[in-house]
Coordinates of C-alpha atoms in Angstrom, one line a residue:
X409 CA -32.4 5.2 -5.9
X410 CA -29.6 3.4 -4.0
X411 CA -26.1 3.4 -5.3
X412 CA -26.3 -0.3 -6.0
X413 CA -29.5 0.3 -8.1
X414 CA -27.8 3.1 -10.0
X415 CA -24.8 1.0 -10.8
X416 CA -27.0 -1.9 -12.0
X417 CA -29.1 0.4 -14.2
X418 CA -26.1 2.1 -15.8
X419 CA -24.5 -1.4 -16.3
X420 CA -27.5 -2.4 -18.4
X421 CA -27.4 0.9 -20.3
X422 CA -23.7 0.4 -21.0
X423 CA -24.3 -3.1 -22.2
X424 CA -27.1 -2.0 -24.6
X425 CA -25.0 1.0 -25.8
X426 CA -22.0 -1.3 -26.3
X427 CA -19.8 1.1 -24.3
X428 CA -17.0 -1.3 -23.7
X429 CA -15.0 0.9 -21.3
X430 CA -17.9 1.8 -19.0
X431 CA -19.2 -1.8 -19.2
X432 CA -15.8 -3.2 -18.1
X433 CA -15.4 -0.7 -15.2
X434 CA -18.9 -1.4 -13.9
X435 CA -18.4 -5.2 -14.3
X436 CA -15.2 -5.0 -12.3
X437 CA -17.0 -2.8 -9.7
X438 CA -19.9 -5.3 -9.4
X439 CA -17.3 -8.1 -9.0
X440 CA -15.5 -6.2 -6.3
X441 CA -18.8 -5.6 -4.5
X442 CA -19.6 -9.3 -4.6
X443 CA -16.1 -10.1 -3.3
X444 CA -16.7 -7.6 -0.4
X445 CA -20.0 -9.4 0.4
X446 CA -18.1 -12.7 0.6
X447 CA -15.5 -11.1 2.9
X448 CA -18.3 -9.9 5.1
X449 CA -19.8 -13.4 5.1
X450 CA -23.0 -12.1 3.5
X451 CA -23.4 -14.0 0.3
X452 CA -27.0 -13.0 -0.2
X453 CA -28.2 -9.4 -0.5
X454 CA -26.4 -6.3 -1.4
X455 CA -24.0 -3.9 0.2
X456 CA -25.3 -0.8 1.9
X457 CA -24.4 2.5 0.2
X458 CA -21.6 3.4 2.6
X459 CA -20.1 -0.1 2.1
X460 CA -20.3 0.1 -1.6
X461 CA -18.8 3.6 -1.4
X462 CA -15.8 2.0 0.3
X463 CA -15.5 -0.4 -2.6
X464 CA -15.6 2.4 -5.2
X465 CA -13.0 4.4 -3.2
X466 CA -10.7 1.4 -3.2
X467 CA -11.2 0.8 -6.9
X468 CA -10.5 4.5 -7.6
X469 CA -7.4 4.4 -5.5
X470 CA -6.1 1.3 -7.4
X471 CA -6.6 3.2 -10.7
X472 CA -4.8 6.2 -9.3
X473 CA -1.8 4.1 -8.2
X474 CA -1.7 2.4 -11.6
X475 CA -1.7 5.8 -13.4
X476 CA 1.3 6.9 -11.3
X477 CA 3.2 3.6 -12.0
X478 CA 2.4 3.7 -15.7
X479 CA 3.6 7.3 -16.0
X480 CA 6.8 6.4 -14.1
X481 CA 7.3 3.5 -16.5
X482 CA 6.8 5.8 -19.5
X483 CA 3.6 4.0 -20.6
X484 CA 1.2 6.9 -21.4
X485 CA -1.1 4.5 -23.4
X486 CA -1.8 2.4 -20.3
X487 CA -2.0 5.5 -18.1
X488 CA -4.6 7.0 -20.4
X489 CA -6.8 3.9 -20.2
X490 CA -6.6 3.9 -16.4
X491 CA -7.5 7.6 -16.4
X492 CA -10.6 6.9 -18.5
X493 CA -11.6 4.2 -16.0
X494 CA -10.9 6.5 -13.1
X495 CA -13.2 9.2 -14.6
X496 CA -16.0 6.7 -14.7
X497 CA -15.5 5.7 -11.1
X498 CA -15.4 9.3 -10.0
X499 CA -19.0 9.7 -11.3
X500 CA -20.1 7.5 -8.3
X501 CA -18.0 9.4 -5.7
X502 CA -19.1 12.5 -3.9
X503 CA -17.8 15.8 -5.1
X504 CA -14.2 16.3 -3.9
X505 CA -13.5 19.1 -1.5
X506 CA -11.7 22.2 -2.9
X507 CA -8.6 23.5 -1.3
X508 CA -10.4 26.1 0.9
X509 CA -12.8 23.5 2.2
X510 CA -10.0 21.0 2.8
X511 CA -8.0 23.7 4.7
X512 CA -11.1 24.5 6.8
X513 CA -11.7 20.8 7.6
X514 CA -8.1 20.4 8.7
X515 CA -8.3 23.5 10.8
X516 CA -11.4 22.2 12.5
X517 CA -9.9 18.8 13.1
X518 CA -6.8 20.4 14.6
X519 CA -8.9 22.6 16.9
X520 CA -11.2 19.7 18.0
X521 CA -8.3 17.3 18.8
X522 CA -6.1 19.9 20.4
X523 CA -3.2 18.8 18.1
X524 CA 0.0 20.7 18.8
X525 CA 2.7 18.9 16.8
X526 CA 3.6 16.1 14.4
X527 CA 2.8 13.5 17.0
X528 CA -0.9 14.3 16.6
X529 CA -0.9 13.8 12.8
X530 CA -2.7 10.4 13.0
X531 CA -5.6 11.7 15.0
X532 CA -6.1 14.7 12.8
X533 CA -5.8 12.8 9.5
X534 CA -8.2 10.1 10.8
X535 CA -10.8 12.7 11.8
X536 CA -10.6 14.6 8.5
X537 CA -10.7 11.3 6.5
X538 CA -13.6 10.0 8.5
X539 CA -15.7 13.1 8.3
X540 CA -15.1 13.5 4.5
X541 CA -15.2 9.9 3.3
X542 CA -14.6 9.8 -0.5
X543 CA -14.3 13.5 -0.7
X544 CA -10.6 14.0 0.0
X545 CA -7.4 12.4 -1.2
X546 CA -5.5 10.8 1.6
X547 CA -2.1 11.9 0.3
X548 CA -3.2 15.5 0.1
X549 CA -4.7 15.4 3.6
X550 CA -1.5 13.9 5.0
X551 CA 0.8 16.5 3.3
X552 CA -1.3 19.4 4.4
X553 CA -1.7 18.2 8.0
X554 CA 2.1 17.5 8.2
X555 CA 2.8 21.0 6.8
X556 CA 0.5 22.6 9.4
X557 CA 1.5 20.6 12.4
X558 CA 5.3 20.8 11.7
X559 CA 4.9 24.5 11.5
X560 CA 3.3 24.5 14.9
X561 CA 5.6 22.1 16.6

């Protein structure tokens, strides 16, 4: 079953179960996917799984940013709502790498690019993010790469 089929099936289930939160998240996700199709000038058809994964990652990142802003503005009620939506979106994302796996991926990227200092951060981050799409947080990768390369250089 493709990711698009899974989302459509779970959308119908949420509708029948009257699960307002899940239904709202999936409705917004489907709308974002349709908007992405329009951006790609493909108004008929569906997105491939990797393209749909990009849309889900973008939606999850938006929720994460909103949570940070709501917490900074002392609005725990709105942050909690966004956290619930983020939890639903994470069900469609691949399993996140743990700290050890992330460290190994960064070490491998540093070795393969021959990075020696902070000037090589972009290449290392790009390699790690590309190889682990949807499985790593960009901020965590950036901080860890910076820590490792600044210690070298």
